[in-house]
Short mmCIF file of C-alpha atoms in Angstrom, two decimals:
data_model
loop_
_atom_site.label_atom_id
_atom_site.label_comp_id
_atom_site.label_asym_id
_atom_site.label_seq_id
_atom_site.Cartn_x
_atom_site.Cartn_y
_atom_site.Cartn_z
CA MET A 62 61.45 22.04 21.66
CA PRO A 63 61.71 22.67 17.60
CA ARG A 64 64.96 24.56 16.95
CA ARG A 65 65.72 27.71 15.01
CA SER A 66 68.44 27.64 11.88
CA PRO A 67 71.08 29.50 12.24
CA ASP A 68 71.92 32.55 9.99
CA SER A 69 74.19 32.27 6.89
CA ALA A 70 74.92 34.83 3.89
CA SER A 71 73.04 32.19 1.33
CA PRO A 72 70.38 29.72 1.15
CA SER A 73 70.59 26.41 2.52
CA THR A 74 68.92 23.44 0.79
CA GLU A 75 67.06 21.96 3.63
CA SER A 76 64.27 19.43 2.02
CA GLU A 77 61.89 18.28 -0.69
CA VAL A 78 59.13 19.94 0.37
CA LEU A 79 59.00 23.15 2.42
CA ILE A 80 56.08 23.75 4.72
CA VAL A 81 55.42 27.36 6.07
CA GLY A 82 53.23 27.33 8.77
CA ALA A 83 52.88 24.59 11.49
CA GLY A 84 49.50 24.73 12.06
CA ILE A 85 46.73 21.35 11.77
CA ALA A 86 47.07 21.94 8.14
CA GLY A 87 51.14 22.28 7.96
CA LEU A 88 51.38 19.23 10.64
CA VAL A 89 49.18 16.70 8.79
CA LEU A 90 51.07 17.62 5.62
CA ALA A 91 54.38 16.84 6.93
CA LEU A 92 53.25 13.76 8.93
CA GLU A 93 51.53 12.53 5.26
CA LEU A 94 54.62 13.45 3.34
CA HIS A 95 56.81 11.40 5.77
CA ASP A 96 54.70 8.63 5.16
CA ALA A 97 55.13 8.59 1.52
CA GLY A 98 58.91 8.71 2.26
CA VAL A 99 59.39 12.43 1.02
CA GLY A 100 61.60 14.96 3.12
CA CYS A 101 59.90 17.76 4.34
CA ARG A 102 60.48 20.39 6.86
CA VAL A 103 58.06 22.88 8.57
CA TYR A 104 58.93 26.76 9.25
CA GLU A 105 56.54 28.38 11.96
CA ALA A 106 56.21 31.95 12.71
CA VAL A 107 55.68 32.35 16.36
CA PRO A 108 58.47 31.34 18.62
CA GLU A 109 57.33 29.49 20.90
CA VAL A 110 54.37 26.92 20.51
CA GLY A 111 51.06 27.12 23.12
CA ALA A 112 47.95 25.62 23.25
CA VAL A 113 45.72 28.10 21.45
CA GLY A 114 42.14 28.25 20.39
CA VAL A 115 39.14 26.48 21.59
CA GLY A 116 37.30 23.37 20.49
CA ILE A 117 36.85 21.98 17.01
CA ASN A 118 35.14 18.78 15.52
CA LEU A 119 36.92 16.51 12.95
CA LEU A 120 33.88 14.71 10.89
CA PRO A 121 34.35 11.00 9.67
CA HIS A 122 36.29 12.05 6.54
CA ALA A 123 39.07 13.90 8.37
CA SER A 124 38.99 11.26 11.24
CA ARG A 125 39.76 8.75 8.69
CA VAL A 126 42.59 10.49 7.19
CA LEU A 127 44.00 10.91 10.73
CA HIS A 128 43.50 6.85 11.87
CA ARG A 129 45.42 6.31 8.40
CA LEU A 130 48.18 8.24 9.93
CA GLY A 131 48.16 6.05 12.80
CA LEU A 132 46.66 8.70 15.13
CA GLY A 133 43.58 7.12 16.14
CA GLU A 134 44.30 5.71 19.76
CA GLU A 135 46.04 8.98 20.42
CA LEU A 136 42.62 11.05 19.89
CA ARG A 137 40.36 8.36 21.43
CA LYS A 138 42.29 9.18 24.75
CA THR A 139 42.18 12.62 24.43
CA ALA A 140 38.89 13.82 22.48
CA VAL A 141 35.23 13.22 22.78
CA VAL A 142 33.35 10.63 20.26
CA THR A 143 30.69 12.54 19.49
CA GLN A 144 27.44 10.64 19.39
CA GLU A 145 24.87 12.90 18.03
CA SER A 146 24.04 15.77 16.41
CA VAL A 147 21.01 17.87 18.22
CA PHE A 148 19.20 21.11 16.79
CA PHE A 149 16.63 23.14 19.40
CA ASN A 150 14.97 26.15 19.15
CA ARG A 151 15.75 29.15 21.43
CA PHE A 152 13.32 28.02 23.51
CA GLY A 153 15.26 24.56 24.12
CA GLN A 154 12.24 22.54 22.24
CA LEU A 155 13.58 19.90 20.23
CA ILE A 156 13.65 20.18 16.39
CA TYR A 157 15.70 17.36 14.95
CA ARG A 158 18.32 14.70 16.24
CA GLU A 159 20.66 12.23 14.10
CA PRO A 160 23.39 9.78 15.27
CA ALA A 161 26.91 11.05 14.63
CA GLY A 162 30.29 9.41 13.48
CA LEU A 163 30.51 5.67 14.50
CA HIS A 164 26.86 5.95 15.99
CA ALA A 165 25.67 6.61 12.61
CA GLY A 166 26.96 3.68 10.90
CA TYR A 167 30.50 5.21 9.51
CA GLU A 168 33.67 3.31 9.96
CA HIS A 169 35.75 6.13 12.04
CA PRO A 170 34.40 8.56 14.64
CA GLN A 171 33.50 12.23 14.96
CA PHE A 172 35.57 14.13 17.26
CA SER A 173 35.10 17.02 19.69
CA ILE A 174 38.83 18.07 20.56
CA HIS A 175 40.21 21.10 22.37
CA ARG A 176 42.22 22.75 19.11
CA GLY A 177 45.28 22.75 21.96
CA ASP A 178 45.18 19.19 22.16
CA LEU A 179 44.93 18.49 18.49
CA HIS A 180 47.91 20.38 17.57
CA ALA A 181 49.90 19.05 20.81
CA ILE A 182 48.90 15.07 19.08
CA LEU A 183 50.31 16.10 15.85
CA LEU A 184 53.53 18.20 16.78
CA ALA A 185 54.37 15.32 18.92
CA ALA A 186 53.79 12.85 15.85
CA VAL A 187 56.04 15.06 13.78
CA GLN A 188 58.92 15.50 16.03
CA GLN A 189 59.01 12.06 17.07
CA ARG A 190 58.67 10.51 13.21
CA LEU A 191 60.74 13.47 11.43
CA GLY A 192 62.92 14.33 14.46
CA THR A 193 63.25 17.30 16.69
CA ASP A 194 64.54 19.39 14.17
CA ALA A 195 61.90 19.06 12.01
CA VAL A 196 59.56 22.09 13.08
CA VAL A 197 61.76 25.03 12.76
CA LEU A 198 60.17 27.90 14.83
CA GLY A 199 60.61 31.83 14.97
CA HIS A 200 60.65 31.90 11.17
CA ARG A 201 58.10 33.91 9.49
CA CYS A 202 58.32 33.64 5.80
CA VAL A 203 57.59 36.85 4.02
CA ARG A 204 57.92 36.15 0.37
CA ALA A 205 59.24 33.00 -1.86
CA GLU A 206 60.79 33.26 -5.34
CA GLN A 207 61.24 30.21 -7.60
CA ASP A 208 63.12 28.89 -10.67
CA GLU A 209 63.20 26.07 -13.08
CA SER A 210 64.68 23.66 -10.26
CA GLY A 211 63.05 24.97 -6.92
CA VAL A 212 61.76 27.81 -4.62
CA THR A 213 63.77 30.14 -2.28
CA ALA A 214 61.71 31.02 1.05
CA HIS A 215 62.58 34.15 2.59
CA PHE A 216 62.06 34.69 6.16
CA THR A 217 62.11 37.17 9.20
CA GLY A 218 62.64 36.20 12.81
CA PRO A 219 60.62 37.68 15.55
CA ASP A 220 62.72 40.88 16.02
CA GLY A 221 61.95 41.68 12.22
CA ALA A 222 65.62 40.24 11.48
CA GLU A 223 65.95 39.16 8.18
CA LEU A 224 67.13 35.05 8.41
CA THR A 225 68.44 32.47 6.18
CA PRO A 226 66.71 31.93 2.86
CA VAL A 227 65.64 28.32 2.35
CA ARG A 228 65.81 26.26 -0.65
CA ALA A 229 63.41 23.31 -1.41
CA ARG A 230 61.70 21.98 -4.29
CA VAL A 231 58.60 23.09 -3.47
CA LEU A 232 56.72 25.14 -1.18
CA VAL A 233 53.49 24.48 0.33
CA ALA A 234 51.82 27.75 2.11
CA CYS A 235 49.79 26.60 5.31
CA ASP A 236 50.20 29.93 6.87
CA GLY A 237 46.67 30.54 7.41
CA ILE A 238 43.90 33.17 7.33
CA HIS A 239 46.75 35.81 6.98
CA SER A 240 49.03 33.92 4.63
CA ALA A 241 51.98 36.04 3.07
CA LEU A 242 52.08 33.94 0.20
CA ARG A 243 48.68 34.03 -0.43
CA LYS A 244 48.76 37.92 -0.77
CA GLN A 245 52.02 37.53 -2.84
CA LEU A 246 50.41 35.26 -5.67
CA HIS A 247 46.97 37.36 -5.35
CA PRO A 248 48.06 40.64 -4.63
CA ASP A 249 44.76 42.56 -6.06
CA GLU A 250 42.31 40.09 -3.95
CA GLY A 251 40.70 42.62 -1.65
CA ARG A 252 39.38 42.53 1.79
CA PRO A 253 37.59 39.62 3.19
CA ARG A 254 33.75 39.10 3.56
CA TYR A 255 32.30 39.69 6.46
CA SER A 256 28.67 37.93 6.54
CA GLY A 257 26.66 40.19 9.32
CA ILE A 258 27.57 38.04 12.04
CA ASN A 259 29.84 38.26 14.76
CA MET A 260 30.58 35.14 17.23
CA TRP A 261 32.05 34.58 20.59
CA ARG A 262 33.66 31.98 21.97
CA GLY A 263 35.05 30.12 24.97
CA VAL A 264 35.28 26.81 27.32
CA THR A 265 33.77 25.86 30.47
CA GLU A 266 34.36 23.12 32.87
CA GLY A 267 31.03 21.84 33.73
CA ARG A 268 28.82 18.49 34.03
CA PRO A 269 27.70 16.38 31.03
CA PHE A 270 24.49 17.40 29.31
CA LEU A 271 22.48 15.00 26.84
CA SER A 272 23.93 12.11 26.00
CA GLY A 273 27.70 13.27 27.35
CA ALA A 274 28.90 13.43 23.67
CA SER A 275 26.31 15.64 21.86
CA MET A 276 26.62 18.75 19.47
CA VAL A 277 23.97 20.98 20.05
CA ARG A 278 22.89 23.80 17.89
CA ALA A 279 20.25 26.23 19.26
CA GLY A 280 18.32 29.35 18.81
CA TRP A 281 19.27 31.59 15.36
CA ILE A 282 21.12 34.46 14.73
CA ASP A 283 18.58 37.46 14.98
CA GLN A 284 17.72 36.80 18.85
CA GLY A 285 21.00 34.27 19.27
CA LYS A 286 22.41 31.40 18.04
CA LEU A 287 24.20 29.12 20.35
CA VAL A 288 26.56 25.59 19.60
CA ALA A 289 27.72 23.66 22.28
CA TYR A 290 29.62 20.58 22.63
CA PRO A 291 31.91 18.70 25.14
CA ILE A 292 35.75 18.61 24.02
CA ARG A 293 37.48 16.97 27.07
CA ASN A 294 36.45 14.29 29.84
CA LEU A 295 37.62 15.27 32.92
CA PRO A 296 38.83 12.96 36.15
CA ASP A 297 35.65 14.26 38.42
CA GLY A 298 33.19 12.90 35.79
CA GLY A 299 32.52 16.41 34.25
CA GLN A 300 33.85 17.86 31.22
CA LEU A 301 35.12 20.97 29.29
CA LEU A 302 32.27 22.03 27.43
CA ASN A 303 33.05 24.18 24.12
CA TRP A 304 30.38 26.97 23.40
CA VAL A 305 30.00 29.39 20.79
CA VAL A 306 27.06 31.92 20.34
CA GLU A 307 26.63 34.31 16.92
CA ILE A 308 25.03 37.20 16.73
CA GLN A 309 24.14 39.41 13.57
CA THR A 310 25.75 42.82 13.87
CA PRO A 311 27.65 45.45 11.89
CA ARG A 312 30.12 44.98 14.50
CA HIS A 313 33.41 43.90 12.34
CA LEU A 314 36.89 43.65 13.64
CA GLN A 315 40.10 42.24 12.14
CA ARG A 316 40.04 38.54 12.20
CA ASP A 317 42.24 37.16 14.88
CA TRP A 318 41.67 33.47 16.34
CA ASN A 319 42.79 34.83 19.96
CA ARG A 320 41.14 38.29 20.22
CA ARG A 321 39.84 38.85 23.61
CA GLY A 322 35.98 39.11 23.64
CA ASP A 323 33.49 40.81 26.16
CA LEU A 324 30.85 38.82 27.73
CA GLU A 325 28.76 42.00 27.77
CA ASP A 326 28.50 42.04 24.20
CA PHE A 327 26.46 39.43 23.73
CA ILE A 328 25.21 37.73 27.32
CA HIS A 329 21.89 39.69 27.23
CA ALA A 330 20.75 37.80 23.81
CA PHE A 331 20.90 34.40 25.85
CA GLU A 332 20.21 35.37 29.50
CA ASP A 333 16.90 33.50 29.62
CA TRP A 334 18.08 30.45 28.06
CA HIS A 335 17.71 28.12 31.34
CA PHE A 336 16.99 24.69 29.62
CA ASP A 337 16.53 21.24 31.52
CA TRP A 338 19.04 20.23 29.98
CA LEU A 339 21.44 22.88 30.19
CA ASP A 340 21.98 26.56 31.69
CA VAL A 341 23.24 28.19 29.04
CA PRO A 342 24.16 32.06 30.73
CA ALA A 343 25.23 30.10 33.62
CA MET A 344 27.76 27.97 31.14
CA ILE A 345 29.09 31.01 29.39
CA ARG A 346 29.69 32.78 32.29
CA GLY A 347 31.64 30.11 33.84
CA SER A 348 34.59 30.72 31.16
CA GLU A 349 37.26 31.99 32.29
CA SER A 350 37.73 33.89 29.23
CA VAL A 351 36.28 34.83 25.79
CA LEU A 352 37.49 35.20 22.44
CA GLU A 353 35.90 37.45 19.63
CA TYR A 354 35.89 36.66 16.07
CA PRO A 355 33.91 38.11 12.94
CA MET A 356 32.12 35.59 10.44
CA VAL A 357 34.35 36.35 7.61
CA ASP A 358 35.60 34.37 4.46
CA GLN A 359 36.93 35.21 0.82
CA ASP A 360 35.71 34.32 -2.68
CA PRO A 361 37.47 31.14 -4.08
CA LEU A 362 40.42 31.25 -6.08
CA ASP A 363 40.59 30.62 -9.87
CA ARG A 364 43.93 28.96 -8.83
CA TRP A 365 46.12 28.04 -5.80
CA SER A 366 49.12 26.70 -7.95
CA PHE A 367 52.03 28.58 -9.47
CA GLY A 368 54.68 26.50 -10.56
CA ARG A 369 56.30 24.93 -7.47
CA ILE A 370 54.46 27.14 -4.96
CA THR A 371 50.78 25.98 -3.62
CA LEU A 372 48.03 27.13 -0.91
CA LEU A 373 46.80 24.96 1.46
CA GLY A 374 44.19 24.80 4.22
CA ASP A 375 43.14 28.26 5.65
CA ALA A 376 45.94 29.76 3.29
CA ALA A 377 44.16 28.47 0.11
CA HIS A 378 40.30 28.26 1.21
CA PRO A 379 39.25 30.47 4.35
CA MET A 380 35.57 29.87 5.15
CA VAL A 381 32.96 31.01 7.93
CA PRO A 382 33.33 28.12 10.94
CA ARG A 383 30.22 26.43 10.13
CA GLY A 384 29.81 22.86 9.49
CA SER A 385 32.58 21.79 11.23
CA ASN A 386 34.75 21.73 8.42
CA GLY A 387 38.00 24.23 8.39
CA ALA A 388 40.28 21.82 9.72
CA GLY A 389 38.58 19.08 7.98
CA GLN A 390 38.74 20.24 4.63
CA ALA A 391 42.95 21.52 5.34
CA ILE A 392 43.35 17.64 6.08
CA LEU A 393 41.77 16.40 3.12
CA ASP A 394 43.74 18.82 1.29
CA ALA A 395 46.94 17.11 3.11
CA ARG A 396 46.10 13.65 1.79
CA ALA A 397 45.14 14.66 -1.81
CA PHE A 398 48.65 16.47 -2.09
CA ARG A 399 50.70 13.45 -0.92
CA HIS A 400 48.70 11.49 -3.72
CA HIS A 401 49.47 13.95 -6.37
CA LEU A 402 53.15 14.63 -5.51
CA THR A 403 54.12 10.93 -5.56
CA THR A 404 52.26 10.08 -8.39
CA ALA A 405 52.71 13.08 -11.06
CA PRO A 406 55.89 12.95 -13.60
CA ASP A 407 56.97 16.37 -11.76
CA PRO A 408 56.07 18.53 -9.26
CA VAL A 409 54.50 21.45 -11.53
CA THR A 410 52.05 18.87 -12.95
CA ALA A 411 51.34 17.57 -9.13
CA LEU A 412 50.92 20.76 -7.89
CA ARG A 413 48.24 21.73 -10.78
CA ALA A 414 46.75 18.13 -10.16
CA TYR A 415 46.47 18.59 -6.45
CA GLU A 416 44.48 22.36 -7.39
CA ALA A 417 42.13 20.49 -9.80
CA GLU A 418 41.08 17.92 -7.04
CA ARG A 419 40.96 20.25 -4.24
CA LEU A 420 40.10 24.15 -5.43
CA PRO A 421 36.43 23.06 -6.71
CA ALA A 422 35.64 20.66 -3.94
CA THR A 423 36.50 23.36 -1.44
CA ALA A 424 35.06 26.44 -3.17
CA GLN A 425 31.54 24.15 -2.92
CA VAL A 426 32.11 23.99 0.85
CA VAL A 427 32.91 27.78 1.28
CA LEU A 428 29.68 28.70 -0.48
CA ALA A 429 27.84 25.97 1.04
CA ASN A 430 29.25 27.46 4.67
CA ARG A 431 27.59 31.04 3.68
CA SER A 432 24.04 29.34 2.75
CA MET A 433 23.33 26.00 3.77
CA PRO A 434 25.57 24.79 6.44
CA PRO A 435 23.40 22.52 8.84
CA ASP A 436 22.29 25.76 10.67
CA VAL A 437 19.57 25.50 7.87
CA ILE A 438 17.53 23.40 10.01
CA ILE A 439 17.18 25.94 13.05
CA ARG A 440 16.68 28.58 10.40
CA GLU A 441 13.73 27.22 8.75
CA VAL A 442 11.98 26.08 11.77
CA TRP A 443 13.12 30.11 12.88
CA GLN A 444 11.16 31.26 9.68
CA ARG A 445 8.34 28.73 9.71
CA THR A 446 7.34 29.68 13.22
CA GLY A 447 7.59 33.07 13.51
CA ASP A 448 10.61 32.61 16.70
CA ARG A 449 7.55 31.25 18.42
CA PRO A 450 7.46 27.76 20.36
CA PHE A 451 5.67 25.25 18.77
CA ASP A 452 3.05 22.30 19.68
CA SER A 453 4.94 20.02 17.87
CA ILE A 454 7.48 20.07 15.21
CA ASP A 455 5.56 17.41 12.95
CA ASP A 456 3.31 20.26 12.54
CA VAL A 457 6.22 22.89 11.54
CA ILE A 458 8.56 20.53 9.23
CA LYS A 459 8.25 17.03 8.37
CA VAL A 460 11.49 14.91 9.86
CA GLU A 461 12.42 13.84 5.94
CA GLU A 462 12.66 17.32 5.07
CA LEU A 463 15.40 17.84 8.23
CA ALA A 464 17.24 14.82 7.31
CA GLU A 465 17.59 15.90 3.67
CA ILE A 466 18.65 19.43 4.79
CA SER A 467 21.37 17.41 6.68
CA GLN A 468 22.25 15.35 4.15
CA ARG A 469 22.84 18.37 1.17
CA TYR A 470 25.53 19.57 3.29
CA LYS A 471 27.33 15.71 3.87
CA ASP A 472 27.06 15.46 0.15
CA ILE A 473 28.48 18.81 -0.54
CA ALA A 474 31.64 18.54 2.10
CA GLY A 475 32.62 14.79 1.13
CA PHE A 476 30.95 13.15 4.35
CA SER A 477 28.36 11.34 3.62
CA ALA A 478 28.54 7.56 4.45
CA GLU A 479 28.22 6.83 0.74
CA ALA A 480 30.75 8.75 -0.44
CA LEU A 481 33.30 7.07 2.32
CA ARG A 482 32.21 3.67 1.42
CA THR A 483 33.07 4.40 -2.18
CA ASP A 484 36.02 6.50 -2.09
CA ALA A 485 39.12 4.14 -1.10
#
């Protein structure tokens, strides 16, 4: 178990880079910096690490980074290698199907994985490579100050008591959607932007559907939308199925990835979704628990970097969870940060260069997730059919137009096959 630092009266110099937050962003950054020979240590607010959350997808651009860090074999043993992305209307009629990851000709796979499994893989790698004391728990960063030679981070413990300040050359805030350091750097930013859509999530043990490695998007938010895909293969031949449902509603609760939801708030929209390839209400009811989350994001910032302090991952660019890109963009951030820190003449220049590369790129994804994520495919069909069954999808929309919609998002998010071929 990662250790907690003892208290003392004055700041201690711990490392070259201080990483605030031991989520996916912070742990991948630690692995990148270690691989580059840069000393770092991660400070995490929770006193104990647990397997939280549900499923996420790692698209080929993020998968490539993790393979370069030597994690590919472990991911393949744990995750499901996604084979295809499939779109249906709420009547279970096929709209569009396209291959994914390796099956689409990418060099690296797309992975569907439980967030807890991914976090466990990353944490184990950090502890093995950097040492068991590389992640320090029970340290909530509440503020930071800097001078010409470094940054001092201030922490409180689980009981609210002040802990030993820590000194480093650079501080990277990977402390997520409720980032205290983002608030310090942008005190007048304002409240998150609610999309008008609420989502509920869960995982259910069940039998494989379609290819057994399919990512499904079905329906549309006015009448209920579903995303479903397997995230773990089980010894008995079954799978752990991740599902997400979305409904347009004025309901808007505080952002909390672990907020418990109520099945009765949404199950009515999916009661008649009995397809020959999946019984949707049975899958939803089979979940031991339901999590609820409002679809919220925040407008892109004008800057992340202030001297020797910068933001990374959700702390830098919180986005609505569409397009499988939240964790992926954080992983790309970490790779870019490593590059600039190890090639720039000084830390301040490095942080500015990192921001110049990643802020515009992630701002595009934040805005695209609002208006034209891959889900646009099912929205377009819903609008053209008036939410009625069709005789033939070719009478509604041509496959070339559907492929163009899909390609547009790949280009924006940086995981088109062309981009990954040309970006060494």
